Amino acid sequence: MGDDVPQTHPRAKSLEFRHRIIDGMHKKIVAEAGLIAHGRGEAFDYLIGEKTHEFSKKACEAAAASLYLADNPVLSVNGNVTVLCPEELVSFSNASGIPLEINLFYRKEGRLEAITSVLLEYGAKTILGIEEEYFEEINEISSQRRIVDRRGIGKADVVFVPLEDGDRTEGLVREGKTVITVDLNPLSRTSIKANITIVDNIIRALPLIHEFYEQMNEENARRILATYDNQEIIRLALSTISEFWQDMI
Ligand code: ATP
Ligand code: MG
């Protein structure tokens, strides 16, 4: 964190993560546009009181169930996620055996290498999306993000894509993949199009998914997914936003 922000500051945590994002941009890990995406996330986090609600827990549980039952699951990684929660990401990937795939919207020179070195520093075992010989293109996506690793997102049945852009989410869904997202904005195209939408901060959601995954078994996973209703989750997130502040003003 910047030296000028004391721990007693009421928004110390939020400021710490803001500084991490800025620092990540200077190190080429985060794209300039990543700062704007982070700001949008912060605004929505404010509106849910910067805490995990029941609708997020339910979606995290369904995410864990879906990843558990998948034949070829993959965890998509971008610059923001790498600076916000590298330890949690690597720990979940290594413990579950689900590969990480670096997938960037802005393929600026040096970014792939910068992200890779952070993940390696935290001990990542499997990182896809870095060797060109395995690259293929997903037709349904028009941006640079159509480049995927054929061992990862290319063949995946379940894709975890936190902080994702709407075009790509739509493309992945059209390709027939099950898409799980973490997105603080319940109204983003990603949130609406995904199969499982976790309206929460990635920092809080990832450890929760990991915990649910560790306790998962096949029977439970099937039961959870049989009754999961993503539209209901989004509706709950929206009604929480509209009601949350009413006692305070
Ligand atoms: P869409 O393309 O889906 O309509 P968008 O263009 O508004 O969304 P993008 O920049 O494409 O937004 O995607 C980033 C999304 O990630 C935003 O919806 C933002 O609210 C969300 N976000 C940013 N930071 C976090 C965070 N720490 N945790 C969870 N979500 C976040
Ligand atoms: Mg977008």
Tab-separated table of C-alpha atoms and ligand atoms in Angstrom:
chain	number	residue	atom	x	y	z
A	1	MET	CA	0.000	0.000	0.000
A	2	GLY	CA	1.108	3.603	-0.453
A	3	ASP	CA	2.961	4.781	2.661
A	4	ASP	CA	0.533	7.656	3.125
A	5	VAL	CA	-2.481	5.402	3.820
A	6	PRO	CA	-2.691	4.379	7.517
A	7	GLN	CA	-4.245	0.994	8.394
A	8	THR	CA	-6.818	2.837	10.516
A	9	HIS	CA	-8.183	4.569	7.426
A	10	PRO	CA	-11.833	3.443	7.039
A	11	ARG	CA	-11.162	2.524	3.416
A	12	ALA	CA	-7.683	1.068	3.957
A	13	LYS	CA	-8.425	-2.278	2.273
A	14	SER	CA	-10.000	-0.693	-0.761
A	15	LEU	CA	-7.091	1.738	-1.081
A	16	GLU	CA	-4.573	-1.079	-0.739
A	17	PHE	CA	-6.107	-2.906	-3.698
A	18	ARG	CA	-6.302	0.325	-5.687
A	19	HIS	CA	-2.567	0.795	-5.150
A	20	ARG	CA	-1.904	-2.790	-6.161
A	21	ILE	CA	-3.726	-2.178	-9.451
A	22	ILE	CA	-1.739	1.032	-10.108
A	23	ASP	CA	1.520	-0.703	-9.234
A	24	GLY	CA	0.510	-3.602	-11.506
A	25	MET	CA	0.014	-1.175	-14.365
A	26	HIS	CA	3.502	0.234	-13.910
A	27	LYS	CA	4.840	-3.327	-14.036
A	28	LYS	CA	2.890	-3.959	-17.270
A	29	ILE	CA	0.738	-6.657	-15.601
A	30	VAL	CA	-2.439	-4.565	-15.712
A	31	ALA	CA	-3.647	-2.806	-18.874
A	32	GLU	CA	-4.482	0.896	-18.671
A	33	ALA	CA	-8.134	-0.016	-19.236
A	34	GLY	CA	-7.815	-2.369	-16.259
A	35	LEU	CA	-7.765	0.692	-14.005
A	36	ILE	CA	-11.130	1.758	-15.340
A	37	ALA	CA	-12.564	-1.738	-14.935
A	38	HIS	CA	-11.323	-1.724	-11.338
A	39	GLY	CA	-13.014	1.612	-10.663
A	40	ARG	CA	-16.296	0.269	-11.972
A	41	GLY	CA	-15.888	-2.752	-9.706
A	42	GLU	CA	-15.183	-0.521	-6.686
A	43	ALA	CA	-18.390	1.411	-7.293
A	44	PHE	CA	-20.505	-1.728	-7.315
A	45	ASP	CA	-18.674	-3.120	-4.296
A	46	TYR	CA	-19.679	0.042	-2.415
A	47	LEU	CA	-23.298	-0.618	-3.329
A	48	ILE	CA	-23.279	-4.091	-1.789
A	49	GLY	CA	-21.492	-2.883	1.363
A	50	GLU	CA	-18.154	-4.485	0.383
A	51	LYS	CA	-19.192	-7.843	1.788
A	52	THR	CA	-20.193	-11.307	0.645
A	53	HIS	CA	-23.949	-11.852	0.567
A	54	GLU	CA	-25.986	-15.040	0.449
A	55	PHE	CA	-26.492	-14.712	-3.335
A	56	SER	CA	-22.705	-14.792	-3.762
A	57	LYS	CA	-22.284	-17.807	-1.467
A	58	LYS	CA	-24.917	-19.734	-3.431
A	59	ALA	CA	-23.214	-18.895	-6.729
A	60	CYS	CA	-19.759	-19.787	-5.340
A	61	GLU	CA	-21.132	-23.152	-4.263
A	62	ALA	CA	-22.595	-23.758	-7.728
A	63	ALA	CA	-19.290	-22.674	-9.298
A	64	ALA	CA	-17.404	-25.196	-7.180
A	65	ALA	CA	-19.931	-27.902	-8.120
A	66	SER	CA	-19.655	-27.120	-11.819
A	67	LEU	CA	-15.841	-27.094	-11.779
A	68	TYR	CA	-15.898	-30.336	-9.773
A	69	LEU	CA	-18.072	-32.172	-12.301
A	70	ALA	CA	-16.337	-30.756	-15.405
A	71	ASP	CA	-14.302	-32.977	-17.711
A	72	ASN	CA	-12.000	-30.154	-18.789
A	73	PRO	CA	-12.279	-27.134	-16.508
A	74	VAL	CA	-9.985	-24.108	-16.807
A	75	LEU	CA	-9.355	-20.903	-14.830
A	76	SER	CA	-8.901	-17.884	-17.103
A	77	VAL	CA	-6.499	-15.261	-15.780
A	78	ASN	CA	-6.085	-11.581	-16.691
A	79	GLY	CA	-3.924	-8.756	-15.383
A	80	ASN	CA	-6.340	-7.445	-12.742
A	81	VAL	CA	-6.929	-10.879	-11.245
A	82	THR	CA	-3.180	-11.524	-11.154
A	83	VAL	CA	-2.424	-8.472	-9.027
A	84	LEU	CA	-5.529	-8.728	-6.833
A	85	CYS	CA	-5.304	-12.364	-5.734
A	86	PRO	CA	-2.305	-14.294	-7.125
A	87	GLU	CA	-1.892	-16.431	-4.023
A	88	GLU	CA	-5.537	-17.544	-3.901
A	89	LEU	CA	-5.554	-18.229	-7.628
A	90	VAL	CA	-2.422	-20.374	-7.608
A	91	SER	CA	-3.436	-22.157	-4.428
A	92	PHE	CA	-6.826	-23.122	-5.929
A	93	SER	CA	-5.313	-24.209	-9.247
A	94	ASN	CA	-2.587	-26.305	-7.626
A	95	ALA	CA	-4.926	-27.931	-5.085
A	96	SER	CA	-7.662	-28.745	-7.627
A	97	GLY	CA	-5.411	-29.541	-10.582
A	98	ILE	CA	-7.434	-27.096	-12.729
A	99	PRO	CA	-5.032	-25.296	-15.089
A	100	LEU	CA	-4.606	-21.522	-15.236
A	101	GLU	CA	-4.813	-19.953	-18.686
A	102	ILE	CA	-3.586	-16.428	-19.285
A	103	ASN	CA	-6.054	-14.741	-21.584
A	104	LEU	CA	-5.678	-11.081	-22.334
A	105	PHE	CA	-7.795	-8.456	-24.021
A	106	TYR	CA	-4.801	-6.173	-24.552
A	107	ARG	CA	-1.810	-8.182	-25.737
A	108	LYS	CA	0.766	-5.463	-25.139
A	109	GLU	CA	4.377	-6.546	-25.429
A	110	GLY	CA	5.725	-7.838	-22.141
A	111	ARG	CA	2.332	-8.316	-20.458
A	112	LEU	CA	2.170	-12.090	-20.941
A	113	GLU	CA	5.682	-12.458	-19.521
A	114	ALA	CA	4.939	-10.135	-16.582
A	115	ILE	CA	1.816	-12.122	-15.621
A	116	THR	CA	3.584	-15.454	-16.076
A	117	SER	CA	6.404	-14.441	-13.775
A	118	VAL	CA	3.980	-13.418	-10.987
A	119	LEU	CA	2.138	-16.757	-11.238
A	120	LEU	CA	5.423	-18.685	-11.209
A	121	GLU	CA	6.630	-16.670	-8.239
A	122	TYR	CA	3.542	-17.905	-6.344
A	123	GLY	CA	4.275	-21.490	-7.390
A	124	ALA	CA	1.797	-22.102	-10.234
A	125	LYS	CA	2.169	-25.632	-11.611
A	126	THR	CA	0.223	-25.374	-14.887
A	127	ILE	CA	0.040	-22.152	-16.890
A	128	LEU	CA	-1.535	-22.285	-20.342
A	129	GLY	CA	-1.918	-19.532	-22.938
A	130	ILE	CA	1.781	-18.735	-23.275
A	131	GLU	CA	3.111	-21.144	-25.911
A	132	GLU	CA	2.183	-20.101	-29.438
A	133	GLU	CA	2.298	-23.655	-30.791
A	134	TYR	CA	-0.867	-24.408	-28.809
A	135	PHE	CA	-2.776	-21.285	-29.841
A	136	GLU	CA	-6.071	-21.592	-31.691
A	137	GLU	CA	-8.880	-19.146	-32.402
A	138	ILE	CA	-12.453	-19.263	-31.179
A	139	ASN	CA	-14.630	-18.133	-34.100
A	140	GLU	CA	-17.367	-16.716	-31.948
A	141	ILE	CA	-15.125	-13.975	-30.542
A	142	SER	CA	-14.005	-10.946	-32.553
A	143	SER	CA	-11.463	-9.319	-30.221
A	144	GLN	CA	-7.859	-10.377	-29.624
A	145	ARG	CA	-9.231	-12.593	-26.912
A	146	ARG	CA	-10.300	-15.147	-29.500
A	147	ILE	CA	-6.789	-16.567	-29.192
A	148	VAL	CA	-6.952	-19.427	-26.723
A	149	ASP	CA	-4.875	-22.441	-25.749
A	150	ARG	CA	-6.276	-25.607	-27.297
A	151	ARG	CA	-5.322	-27.588	-24.178
A	152	GLY	CA	-7.275	-25.126	-21.997
A	153	ILE	CA	-10.162	-22.865	-23.019
A	154	GLY	CA	-10.131	-24.438	-26.507
A	155	LYS	CA	-11.272	-27.831	-25.276
A	156	ALA	CA	-12.856	-26.775	-21.990
A	157	ASP	CA	-16.443	-27.619	-21.063
A	158	VAL	CA	-16.421	-25.290	-18.016
A	159	VAL	CA	-14.561	-21.965	-18.044
A	160	PHE	CA	-14.044	-19.732	-15.011
A	161	VAL	CA	-13.695	-16.181	-16.375
A	162	PRO	CA	-13.619	-13.571	-13.616
A	163	LEU	CA	-13.728	-9.835	-14.521
A	164	GLU	CA	-14.543	-10.691	-18.106
A	165	ASP	CA	-15.682	-8.627	-21.053
A	166	GLY	CA	-19.198	-9.222	-22.374
A	167	ASP	CA	-18.209	-10.050	-25.972
A	168	ARG	CA	-16.026	-12.890	-24.897
A	169	THR	CA	-18.524	-14.280	-22.434
A	170	GLU	CA	-21.165	-14.313	-25.168
A	171	GLY	CA	-18.721	-16.045	-27.511
A	172	LEU	CA	-17.849	-18.732	-24.998
A	173	VAL	CA	-21.522	-19.372	-24.225
A	174	ARG	CA	-22.302	-19.629	-27.966
A	175	GLU	CA	-19.485	-22.176	-28.251
A	176	GLY	CA	-21.493	-24.302	-25.824
A	177	LYS	CA	-19.203	-23.866	-22.839
A	178	THR	CA	-20.459	-23.420	-19.300
A	179	VAL	CA	-19.272	-19.994	-18.177
A	180	ILE	CA	-18.707	-19.035	-14.546
A	181	THR	CA	-17.916	-15.412	-13.822
A	182	VAL	CA	-17.133	-13.168	-10.872
A	183	ASP	CA	-18.409	-9.676	-11.627
A	184	LEU	CA	-19.428	-6.998	-9.152
A	185	ASN	CA	-21.777	-5.440	-11.690
A	186	PRO	CA	-24.896	-7.650	-11.833
A	187	LEU	CA	-26.030	-5.803	-14.961
A	188	SER	CA	-22.907	-6.246	-17.106
A	189	ARG	CA	-23.365	-8.297	-20.264
A	190	THR	CA	-21.045	-10.864	-18.712
A	191	SER	CA	-23.188	-11.190	-15.590
A	192	ILE	CA	-26.365	-11.577	-17.626
A	193	LYS	CA	-24.942	-14.058	-20.151
A	194	ALA	CA	-22.906	-16.292	-17.844
A	195	ASN	CA	-24.318	-19.582	-16.577
A	196	ILE	CA	-23.126	-18.908	-13.040
A	197	THR	CA	-22.697	-15.281	-11.917
A	198	ILE	CA	-20.913	-14.513	-8.674
A	199	VAL	CA	-21.699	-10.907	-7.786
A	200	ASP	CA	-18.830	-10.301	-5.388
A	201	ASN	CA	-15.270	-9.071	-5.262
A	202	ILE	CA	-12.865	-11.653	-6.704
A	203	ILE	CA	-10.759	-11.154	-3.568
A	204	ARG	CA	-13.575	-12.494	-1.377
A	205	ALA	CA	-15.084	-14.964	-3.850
A	206	LEU	CA	-12.048	-17.051	-4.776
A	207	PRO	CA	-11.227	-18.377	-1.264
A	208	LEU	CA	-14.918	-19.228	-0.887
A	209	ILE	CA	-15.018	-21.215	-4.137
A	210	HIS	CA	-11.863	-23.027	-3.037
A	211	GLU	CA	-13.442	-23.934	0.299
A	212	PHE	CA	-16.638	-25.243	-1.351
A	213	TYR	CA	-14.545	-27.202	-3.855
A	214	GLU	CA	-12.549	-28.935	-1.096
A	215	GLN	CA	-15.786	-30.136	0.531
A	216	MET	CA	-17.494	-31.150	-2.706
A	217	ASN	CA	-18.495	-34.653	-3.747
A	218	GLU	CA	-20.262	-35.861	-6.871
A	219	GLU	CA	-23.667	-36.408	-5.329
A	220	ASN	CA	-23.732	-32.970	-3.704
A	221	ALA	CA	-22.461	-31.278	-6.841
A	222	ARG	CA	-25.294	-32.776	-8.918
A	223	ARG	CA	-27.880	-31.816	-6.323
A	224	ILE	CA	-26.612	-28.223	-6.111
A	225	LEU	CA	-26.632	-27.726	-9.885
A	226	ALA	CA	-30.071	-29.316	-10.304
A	227	THR	CA	-31.706	-26.535	-8.290
A	228	TYR	CA	-29.398	-23.603	-9.124
A	229	ASP	CA	-31.156	-20.635	-10.750
A	230	ASN	CA	-28.790	-17.923	-12.012
A	231	GLN	CA	-31.531	-15.426	-12.869
A	232	GLU	CA	-32.756	-15.604	-9.312
A	233	ILE	CA	-29.208	-14.903	-8.071
A	234	ILE	CA	-28.956	-11.788	-10.252
A	235	ARG	CA	-32.371	-10.609	-9.100
A	236	LEU	CA	-31.298	-11.032	-5.461
A	237	ALA	CA	-28.114	-9.039	-6.106
A	238	LEU	CA	-30.123	-6.222	-7.665
A	239	SER	CA	-32.678	-6.102	-4.887
A	240	THR	CA	-29.861	-6.074	-2.313
A	241	ILE	CA	-28.316	-3.067	-4.045
A	242	SER	CA	-31.592	-1.202	-4.004
A	243	GLU	CA	-32.358	-2.015	-0.355
A	244	PHE	CA	-28.946	-2.087	1.269
A	245	TRP	CA	-28.571	1.614	2.000
A	246	GLN	CA	-32.120	2.358	3.056
A	247	ASP	CA	-31.386	2.063	6.799
A	248	MET	CA	-28.459	4.436	6.559
A	249	ILE	CA	-30.019	7.508	5.044
B	1	ATP	P1	-19.452	-6.052	-20.093
B	1	ATP	O1	-18.434	-6.036	-21.176
B	1	ATP	O2	-19.681	-7.424	-19.502
B	1	ATP	O3	-20.743	-5.365	-20.385
B	1	ATP	P2	-17.991	-3.851	-18.864
B	1	ATP	O4	-17.588	-3.460	-20.248
B	1	ATP	O5	-18.750	-2.891	-18.033
B	1	ATP	O6	-18.801	-5.230	-18.874
B	1	ATP	P3	-15.382	-4.901	-18.474
B	1	ATP	O7	-14.272	-3.921	-18.289
B	1	ATP	O8	-15.555	-5.526	-19.803
B	1	ATP	O9	-16.737	-4.199	-18.004
B	1	ATP	O10	-15.274	-6.046	-17.386
B	1	ATP	C1	-14.849	-5.839	-16.079
B	1	ATP	C2	-15.956	-6.163	-15.078
B	1	ATP	O11	-15.314	-6.588	-13.893
B	1	ATP	C3	-16.836	-4.960	-14.701
B	1	ATP	O12	-18.192	-5.323	-14.751
B	1	ATP	C4	-16.437	-4.643	-13.240
B	1	ATP	O13	-17.534	-4.221	-12.472
B	1	ATP	C5	-15.929	-5.980	-12.763
B	1	ATP	N1	-14.879	-5.898	-11.707
B	1	ATP	C6	-13.834	-5.045	-11.607
B	1	ATP	N2	-13.084	-5.301	-10.528
B	1	ATP	C7	-13.647	-6.364	-9.914
B	1	ATP	C8	-13.323	-7.137	-8.751
B	1	ATP	N3	-12.268	-6.844	-7.995
B	1	ATP	N4	-14.110	-8.192	-8.448
B	1	ATP	C9	-15.188	-8.499	-9.221
B	1	ATP	N5	-15.558	-7.818	-10.315
B	1	ATP	C10	-14.807	-6.766	-10.676
B	2	MG	MG	-16.834	-4.803	-21.684
